[in-house]
Rosetta silent file (secondary structure, phi, psi, omega in degrees, C-alpha in Angstrom):
SEQUENCE: MEDLLTNLDKLVVEHKLESLAFEGAKQWAASEDFDIDYSIASQFKYDFHAHKLCFKHEFRPTPYIETYLNITLDELEVGYYCWVSDLNGEILDDMLVITDNQLKNS
SCORE:     score description
SCORE:     0.000 S_00000001
   1 L     0.000  -41.009 -179.737   55.150  145.889  -22.317 S_00000001
   2 H   -59.502  -41.530  178.994   52.100  143.683  -21.773 S_00000001
   3 H   -64.297  -40.109  178.363   53.881  141.850  -18.927 S_00000001
   4 H   -59.467  -48.086 -179.432   54.795  145.132  -17.272 S_00000001
   5 H   -64.508  -40.032  177.784   51.177  146.308  -17.303 S_00000001
   6 H   -62.448  -44.252  179.572   49.933  142.943  -16.028 S_00000001
   7 H   -66.165  -38.000  177.005   52.441  143.028  -13.161 S_00000001
   8 H   -65.114  -40.982  178.244   51.509  146.598  -12.266 S_00000001
   9 H   -63.145  -42.067  176.907   47.845  145.660  -12.206 S_00000001
  10 H   -61.181  -43.501  179.941   48.622  142.706   -9.908 S_00000001
  11 H   -59.098  -44.947  179.919   50.630  144.992   -7.633 S_00000001
  12 H   -61.082  -42.237 -179.569   47.710  147.437   -7.365 S_00000001
  13 H   -70.385  -47.536 -178.665   45.310  144.604   -6.482 S_00000001
  14 H   -57.881  -39.841 -177.502   47.687  142.861   -4.040 S_00000001
  15 L   -91.829    2.767  175.834   48.321  146.061   -2.109 S_00000001
  16 L    53.081   43.415 -174.437   44.644  147.106   -2.235 S_00000001
  17 H   -63.570  -35.519  179.043   45.607  150.585   -3.397 S_00000001
  18 H   -65.996  -48.085 -178.691   42.099  151.531   -4.491 S_00000001
  19 H   -66.724  -34.502  175.892   40.476  150.622   -1.175 S_00000001
  20 H   -64.592  -38.090  178.213   43.282  152.319    0.748 S_00000001
  21 H   -65.060  -42.410  178.508   42.718  155.461   -1.322 S_00000001
  22 H   -61.934  -43.107  177.847   38.979  155.395   -0.564 S_00000001
  23 H   -63.727  -44.317 -179.445   39.706  155.022    3.164 S_00000001
  24 H   -61.800  -41.845  179.896   42.326  157.786    3.043 S_00000001
  25 H   -62.923  -43.526 -179.889   39.977  160.194    1.283 S_00000001
  26 H   -65.468  -38.417  177.510   37.233  159.632    3.854 S_00000001
  27 H   -64.847  -41.849  178.204   39.711  160.148    6.705 S_00000001
  28 H   -59.308  -48.749 -176.567   40.942  163.401    5.139 S_00000001
  29 H   -63.723  -29.040 -179.736   37.395  164.714    4.741 S_00000001
  30 H   -88.710   -8.213 -176.300   36.601  163.855    8.379 S_00000001
  31 L   -68.221  145.812  175.440   39.830  165.376    9.701 S_00000001
  32 L   -66.533  -21.680  179.813   39.765  168.468   11.885 S_00000001
  33 L   -78.694  -13.607 -179.258   42.525  169.862    9.640 S_00000001
  34 L   -78.168  133.404 -171.366   40.234  169.829    6.593 S_00000001
  35 L   -79.273   -4.425 -179.065   38.842  173.305    5.919 S_00000001
  36 L  -105.299  133.865 -178.240   35.362  172.250    4.813 S_00000001
  37 L   -53.562  137.327 -176.466   32.663  171.562    7.372 S_00000001
  38 H   -63.963  -25.519  177.428   32.088  167.826    7.840 S_00000001
  39 H   -62.247  -26.592  175.257   28.338  168.259    7.297 S_00000001
  40 H   -90.009  -49.222 -176.276   29.288  169.045    3.678 S_00000001
  41 H   -61.164  -29.265  179.721   32.368  166.798    3.351 S_00000001
  42 L   -68.448  -13.460  178.835   30.404  163.775    4.584 S_00000001
  43 L   -93.118   -2.565  178.925   28.291  164.065    1.417 S_00000001
  44 L   -60.930  142.600  171.490   31.291  163.685   -0.917 S_00000001
  45 E  -113.717  138.289 -177.589   31.166  160.765   -3.339 S_00000001
  46 E  -115.654  132.883  178.211   34.445  159.227   -4.467 S_00000001
  47 E  -130.017  135.477  177.951   34.983  157.501   -7.800 S_00000001
  48 E   -59.044  136.944  177.449   38.129  155.803   -9.025 S_00000001
  49 E  -115.639  -54.935 -174.024   39.855  157.802  -11.753 S_00000001
  50 E  -165.681  158.867  165.563   43.367  156.433  -12.430 S_00000001
  51 E  -113.286  136.315  177.936   46.584  154.799  -11.307 S_00000001
  52 E  -129.342  133.785  178.164   49.780  156.514  -12.416 S_00000001
  53 E  -100.818  130.166  172.438   53.300  155.117  -12.166 S_00000001
  54 E  -117.937  117.874 -177.241   56.247  157.424  -11.656 S_00000001
  55 L  -105.377   -5.016  176.142   59.553  155.614  -12.019 S_00000001
  56 L  -152.936  126.605 -177.184   61.856  158.629  -11.909 S_00000001
  57 L  -147.979  143.051 -176.443   61.374  161.856  -10.003 S_00000001
  58 L   -67.697  -24.406 -176.724   63.761  164.569   -8.877 S_00000001
  59 L  -106.466  -15.905 -179.363   62.465  164.599   -5.265 S_00000001
  60 L  -118.415  122.431 -174.344   61.585  160.955   -4.646 S_00000001
  61 L   -76.067  -15.527 -177.578   64.359  158.377   -4.926 S_00000001
  62 L  -119.179  153.891  176.666   62.072  155.369   -5.426 S_00000001
  63 L   -62.598  153.685  178.942   59.302  154.620   -7.935 S_00000001
  64 E  -150.140  164.755  179.109   55.756  155.198   -6.752 S_00000001
  65 E  -119.250  133.983  173.695   52.121  154.847   -7.766 S_00000001
  66 E  -105.389  128.397  175.943   49.524  157.575   -7.508 S_00000001
  67 E  -109.476  119.927 -176.480   45.908  156.456   -7.129 S_00000001
  68 E  -106.361  137.193  173.077   43.429  159.179   -8.057 S_00000001
  69 E  -121.181  137.908  170.722   39.781  159.468   -7.045 S_00000001
  70 E   -83.217  146.075  178.083   37.374  162.075   -8.370 S_00000001
  71 E  -115.719  127.470  176.218   35.257  163.815   -5.737 S_00000001
  72 E  -122.303  153.009  175.550   31.686  164.835   -6.498 S_00000001
  73 E  -139.606  123.445 -177.152   29.067  166.675   -4.475 S_00000001
  74 L    53.005   42.370  177.022   25.493  166.824   -5.707 S_00000001
  75 L    67.041   11.789  175.308   26.667  165.236   -8.988 S_00000001
  76 E  -109.755  135.099  177.423   29.190  168.037   -9.636 S_00000001
  77 E   -72.727  124.107 -176.035   32.922  167.317   -9.665 S_00000001
  78 E  -117.435   -6.176 -179.428   34.445  169.413   -6.876 S_00000001
  79 E   170.324 -163.307  178.760   37.956  167.996   -6.552 S_00000001
  80 E  -150.738  162.523  175.886   40.176  164.962   -6.374 S_00000001
  81 E  -126.298  140.777  178.827   42.098  162.820   -3.919 S_00000001
  82 E  -128.574  124.047  176.386   45.527  161.317   -4.561 S_00000001
  83 E  -105.294  119.534 -177.709   47.023  158.413   -2.572 S_00000001
  84 E  -108.963  123.104 -178.872   50.786  158.062   -3.204 S_00000001
  85 E  -136.163  154.625  175.787   52.412  154.741   -2.317 S_00000001
  86 E   -76.843 -179.821 -176.288   55.667  152.969   -3.005 S_00000001
  87 L   -73.991   -4.516  174.092   55.740  149.710   -4.955 S_00000001
  88 L   -98.075    2.500  178.329   55.350  147.782   -1.681 S_00000001
  89 L    88.246    1.713 -179.999   52.050  149.533   -0.980 S_00000001
  90 L   -78.697  134.668 -179.166   53.402  151.765    1.793 S_00000001
  91 E   -68.212  136.537  174.868   51.932  155.242    1.847 S_00000001
  92 E  -108.584  -34.128 -176.309   54.319  158.062    1.000 S_00000001
  93 E  -169.157  164.647  169.674   51.855  160.930    0.813 S_00000001
  94 E  -156.114  159.370  178.940   48.248  161.826    0.141 S_00000001
  95 E  -155.210  141.784  173.607   46.285  164.938   -0.668 S_00000001
  96 E  -115.635  120.227 -173.330   42.685  165.978   -1.002 S_00000001
  97 E  -118.840  123.110  174.721   42.268  168.925   -3.345 S_00000001
  98 E   -94.744  121.354 -178.662   39.081  170.929   -3.750 S_00000001
  99 L  -100.854  -12.679  179.566   39.026  172.561   -7.183 S_00000001
 100 L   -81.820  111.403 -176.093   35.570  174.133   -6.927 S_00000001
 101 H   -61.889  -37.188  179.929   36.173  177.746   -5.873 S_00000001
 102 H   -63.223  -42.322  178.908   32.651  178.250   -4.558 S_00000001
 103 H   -69.340  -39.817  179.374   33.003  175.245   -2.239 S_00000001
 104 H   -59.888  -35.136 -174.864   36.523  176.295   -1.163 S_00000001
 105 L   -94.717    6.405 -178.817   35.230  179.694   -0.127 S_00000001
 106 L   -84.640    0.000    0.000   32.125  178.474    1.700 S_00000001
């Protein structure tokens, strides 16, 4: 088990999954498709939360890693960002989710 965790950690570092997630989150927040005004979204702070491995899923035929970032605004947690990549570091999906209802409705 220890070897598995060590290898997963190496994989995350080699493929720079954390930095890719930070870049992806900033791109999402700056996107014209994002529903929150950029004057607000540009103030988001992103903090690493977790890496999660999924090795079996009914909709995805290959294992993947989810890299999660917490999103804060004015020191309040307002959402999260998830970068989904295969074990080669290629992006499969990403999502930026605002969980703060007041911010969602502004």
